[in-house]
Amino acid sequence: MSTLTVALALRAAINVLRDSAESRKMPNGDPLNEVVVQLHFDAAETLEESLSDLLDHE
Protein backbone atom coordinates (compact mmCIF):
# COMPACT_ATOMS: atom_id res chain seq x y z
CA MET A 1 0.00 0.00 0.00
CA SER A 2 1.21 3.49 -0.85
CA THR A 3 2.08 5.98 1.86
CA LEU A 4 0.94 8.83 -0.35
CA THR A 5 -0.58 11.62 1.71
CA VAL A 6 -2.79 14.46 0.54
CA ALA A 7 0.14 16.83 1.10
CA LEU A 8 2.45 14.74 -1.10
CA ALA A 9 -0.21 14.46 -3.81
CA LEU A 10 -0.72 18.23 -3.79
CA ARG A 11 3.04 18.84 -3.95
CA ALA A 12 3.33 16.47 -6.94
CA ALA A 13 0.46 18.22 -8.74
CA ILE A 14 1.96 21.64 -8.03
CA ASN A 15 5.32 20.53 -9.42
CA VAL A 16 3.79 19.15 -12.63
CA LEU A 17 1.75 22.31 -13.16
CA ARG A 18 4.76 24.58 -12.63
CA ASP A 19 7.08 22.44 -14.75
CA SER A 20 4.57 22.51 -17.60
CA ALA A 21 4.01 26.25 -17.31
CA GLU A 22 7.73 27.04 -17.15
CA SER A 23 8.60 24.82 -20.12
CA ARG A 24 5.48 25.90 -22.03
CA LYS A 25 4.82 22.21 -22.74
CA MET A 26 2.61 19.45 -21.41
CA PRO A 27 4.43 16.39 -20.06
CA ASN A 28 3.78 14.64 -23.41
CA GLY A 29 5.50 17.50 -25.26
CA ASP A 30 2.43 19.28 -26.62
CA PRO A 31 2.97 23.06 -26.59
CA LEU A 32 0.92 25.33 -24.33
CA ASN A 33 -0.40 28.71 -25.42
CA GLU A 34 -0.05 31.74 -23.15
CA VAL A 35 -3.60 31.45 -21.76
CA VAL A 36 -3.03 27.85 -20.71
CA VAL A 37 0.41 28.68 -19.29
CA GLN A 38 -1.19 31.32 -17.06
CA LEU A 39 -3.93 28.88 -16.07
CA HIS A 40 -1.25 26.38 -14.98
CA PHE A 41 0.57 29.03 -12.93
CA ASP A 42 -2.71 30.12 -11.31
CA ALA A 43 -3.71 26.53 -10.54
CA ALA A 44 -0.31 25.84 -8.99
CA GLU A 45 -0.65 28.92 -6.79
CA THR A 46 -4.15 27.91 -5.69
CA LEU A 47 -2.96 24.42 -4.79
CA GLU A 48 0.06 25.89 -2.97
CA GLU A 49 -2.32 27.93 -0.81
CA SER A 50 -4.43 24.84 -0.13
CA LEU A 51 -1.32 22.88 0.82
CA SER A 52 -0.26 25.63 3.20
CA ASP A 53 -3.72 25.65 4.80
CA LEU A 54 -3.64 21.86 5.10
CA LEU A 55 -0.23 21.85 6.76
CA ASP A 56 -1.33 24.61 9.17
CA HIS A 57 -4.13 22.31 10.41
CA GLU A 58 -2.02 19.20 10.89
mmCIF file of C-alpha atoms in Angstrom:
data_model
loop_
_atom_site.group_PDB
_atom_site.id
_atom_site.type_symbol
_atom_site.label_atom_id
_atom_site.label_comp_id
_atom_site.label_asym_id
_atom_site.label_seq_id
_atom_site.Cartn_x
_atom_site.Cartn_y
_atom_site.Cartn_z
ATOM 1 C CA MET A 1 0.000 0.000 0.000
ATOM 2 C CA SER A 2 1.208 3.488 -0.849
ATOM 3 C CA THR A 3 2.080 5.983 1.859
ATOM 4 C CA LEU A 4 0.941 8.834 -0.351
ATOM 5 C CA THR A 5 -0.582 11.621 1.707
ATOM 6 C CA VAL A 6 -2.791 14.458 0.541
ATOM 7 C CA ALA A 7 0.137 16.826 1.096
ATOM 8 C CA LEU A 8 2.448 14.736 -1.102
ATOM 9 C CA ALA A 9 -0.209 14.461 -3.811
ATOM 10 C CA LEU A 10 -0.724 18.229 -3.786
ATOM 11 C CA ARG A 11 3.036 18.839 -3.949
ATOM 12 C CA ALA A 12 3.332 16.472 -6.941
ATOM 13 C CA ALA A 13 0.465 18.216 -8.743
ATOM 14 C CA ILE A 14 1.965 21.639 -8.031
ATOM 15 C CA ASN A 15 5.321 20.526 -9.418
ATOM 16 C CA VAL A 16 3.794 19.150 -12.632
ATOM 17 C CA LEU A 17 1.754 22.313 -13.164
ATOM 18 C CA ARG A 18 4.758 24.576 -12.629
ATOM 19 C CA ASP A 19 7.084 22.437 -14.754
ATOM 20 C CA SER A 20 4.567 22.507 -17.600
ATOM 21 C CA ALA A 21 4.014 26.254 -17.311
ATOM 22 C CA GLU A 22 7.733 27.039 -17.148
ATOM 23 C CA SER A 23 8.603 24.817 -20.116
ATOM 24 C CA ARG A 24 5.476 25.904 -22.025
ATOM 25 C CA LYS A 25 4.823 22.209 -22.735
ATOM 26 C CA MET A 26 2.610 19.447 -21.412
ATOM 27 C CA PRO A 27 4.434 16.386 -20.056
ATOM 28 C CA ASN A 28 3.784 14.642 -23.410
ATOM 29 C CA GLY A 29 5.503 17.498 -25.263
ATOM 30 C CA ASP A 30 2.434 19.281 -26.616
ATOM 31 C CA PRO A 31 2.968 23.062 -26.587
ATOM 32 C CA LEU A 32 0.922 25.333 -24.332
ATOM 33 C CA ASN A 33 -0.396 28.714 -25.421
ATOM 34 C CA GLU A 34 -0.048 31.744 -23.146
ATOM 35 C CA VAL A 35 -3.595 31.449 -21.760
ATOM 36 C CA VAL A 36 -3.030 27.850 -20.707
ATOM 37 C CA VAL A 37 0.412 28.678 -19.287
ATOM 38 C CA GLN A 38 -1.185 31.323 -17.060
ATOM 39 C CA LEU A 39 -3.927 28.879 -16.071
ATOM 40 C CA HIS A 40 -1.255 26.380 -14.979
ATOM 41 C CA PHE A 41 0.571 29.033 -12.934
ATOM 42 C CA ASP A 42 -2.714 30.123 -11.311
ATOM 43 C CA ALA A 43 -3.714 26.535 -10.539
ATOM 44 C CA ALA A 44 -0.309 25.836 -8.987
ATOM 45 C CA GLU A 45 -0.647 28.920 -6.785
ATOM 46 C CA THR A 46 -4.154 27.914 -5.694
ATOM 47 C CA LEU A 47 -2.961 24.422 -4.795
ATOM 48 C CA GLU A 48 0.056 25.887 -2.971
ATOM 49 C CA GLU A 49 -2.325 27.934 -0.806
ATOM 50 C CA SER A 50 -4.435 24.837 -0.135
ATOM 51 C CA LEU A 51 -1.322 22.883 0.815
ATOM 52 C CA SER A 52 -0.259 25.628 3.201
ATOM 53 C CA ASP A 53 -3.719 25.651 4.804
ATOM 54 C CA LEU A 54 -3.644 21.865 5.101
ATOM 55 C CA LEU A 55 -0.230 21.853 6.758
ATOM 56 C CA ASP A 56 -1.328 24.606 9.166
ATOM 57 C CA HIS A 57 -4.126 22.315 10.409
ATOM 58 C CA GLU A 58 -2.019 19.199 10.893
#
